[in-house]
């Protein structure tokens, strides 16, 4: 990495720098026209991009979320309404001298639909904590292995834009996945490993005066993507 | 029923989760939607993704699990990626052909910025937006994108260069 690249990376998040790092950066900017123009470019881009934050939220969004959240209560109310309806109709029919029609009416009404329980689609968790996978036979209706791998490719850091570099082995295991934040769930664990996996690590920034020489951590050599076995949706990525 | 008994009742739990969801929406509904519009390039898709993200957040809150801003953005971006991959006429997030129709309040310059962003990959768009518009720090973005903070800095630096190129062509 050349000297400028290091300062250019520092310029990406100057507010994250320590005071000593700031001083070094300022000193460098005083004498480096190239990095100064990079800093100007970042500021200019920020000014251009900021108005994008003004997008107006659809008026229906909040109502749609809250009405779905409230659905279980609606279902309960619907259930009560149905019981009242059954009772009234049955009593009326019995009262009219039609003892056979009562149970028939009840049976017919029992097919009135409940309001469906809301279904939520699941996606990633922030946790990169330890996880466990308990191997299980693949039940019918599970996402296929090849499909799981192709979904994992879309999310894997090792495969930018779904393209896998050479010398990467792909393995897929099926089982019950769980970690500290995610419920146990049938899942495909797709692991990308081998010499082709080379996920860049933090460069550590500029060393502080008097600090021991920075040792670049080795790149990550394994990328694991967890895919929901039932829905095929992304659950988690673990880079190590 | 005593107060102690009421605390553990399902209705109480549900109401707590609901009120916390509303708090989350008060704070993050608009910024999350604006981020999704840039990422997906489509207001309708952005609305759907935001809706499902908040529903998922509610599900977590109901289980007593924490939901923070990094969680919301991470879930939202994966939802946006999945949305495009599930479309019949599959168009990747990397290939946004159209930008959202300009709002009356948007300047010509902002429309040009949207057009330039649409030419970038989703990885470039999201890191530019999260760092320069929402002003998240590198470690926060790292959690959202599932990469290292160092990789965020590298990605952002490269995204700036590509944005400069794309915007310069406008």
Tab-separated table of C-alpha atoms in Angstrom, chain A residues 153-164, chain B residues 85 93-95 119-125 155 162:
chain	number	residue	atom	x	y	z
A	153	UNK	CA	-23.284	-16.745	-3.310
A	154	UNK	CA	-25.412	-13.606	-3.474
A	155	UNK	CA	-24.607	-12.748	0.132
A	156	UNK	CA	-21.082	-14.065	0.614
A	157	UNK	CA	-18.410	-11.439	1.050
A	158	UNK	CA	-15.978	-13.755	-0.708
A	159	UNK	CA	-18.091	-13.590	-3.866
A	160	UNK	CA	-18.593	-9.921	-4.773
A	161	UNK	CA	-21.600	-9.610	-7.078
A	162	UNK	CA	-22.084	-13.382	-6.892
A	163	UNK	CA	-18.804	-14.176	-8.625
A	164	UNK	CA	-16.630	-16.697	-6.847
B	85	UNK	CA	-33.427	-11.695	-6.848
B	93	UNK	CA	-29.370	-4.380	-7.671
B	94	UNK	CA	-26.183	-3.667	-9.598
B	95	UNK	CA	-28.193	-2.823	-12.683
B	119	UNK	CA	-24.705	3.441	-12.374
B	120	UNK	CA	-22.764	2.186	-9.361
B	121	UNK	CA	-22.944	-1.234	-7.762
B	122	UNK	CA	-25.214	-1.705	-4.758
B	123	UNK	CA	-22.071	-2.083	-2.620
B	124	UNK	CA	-20.847	1.354	-3.656
B	125	UNK	CA	-24.266	2.953	-3.254
B	155	UNK	CA	-14.817	0.221	-0.066
B	162	UNK	CA	-16.413	5.557	-8.966
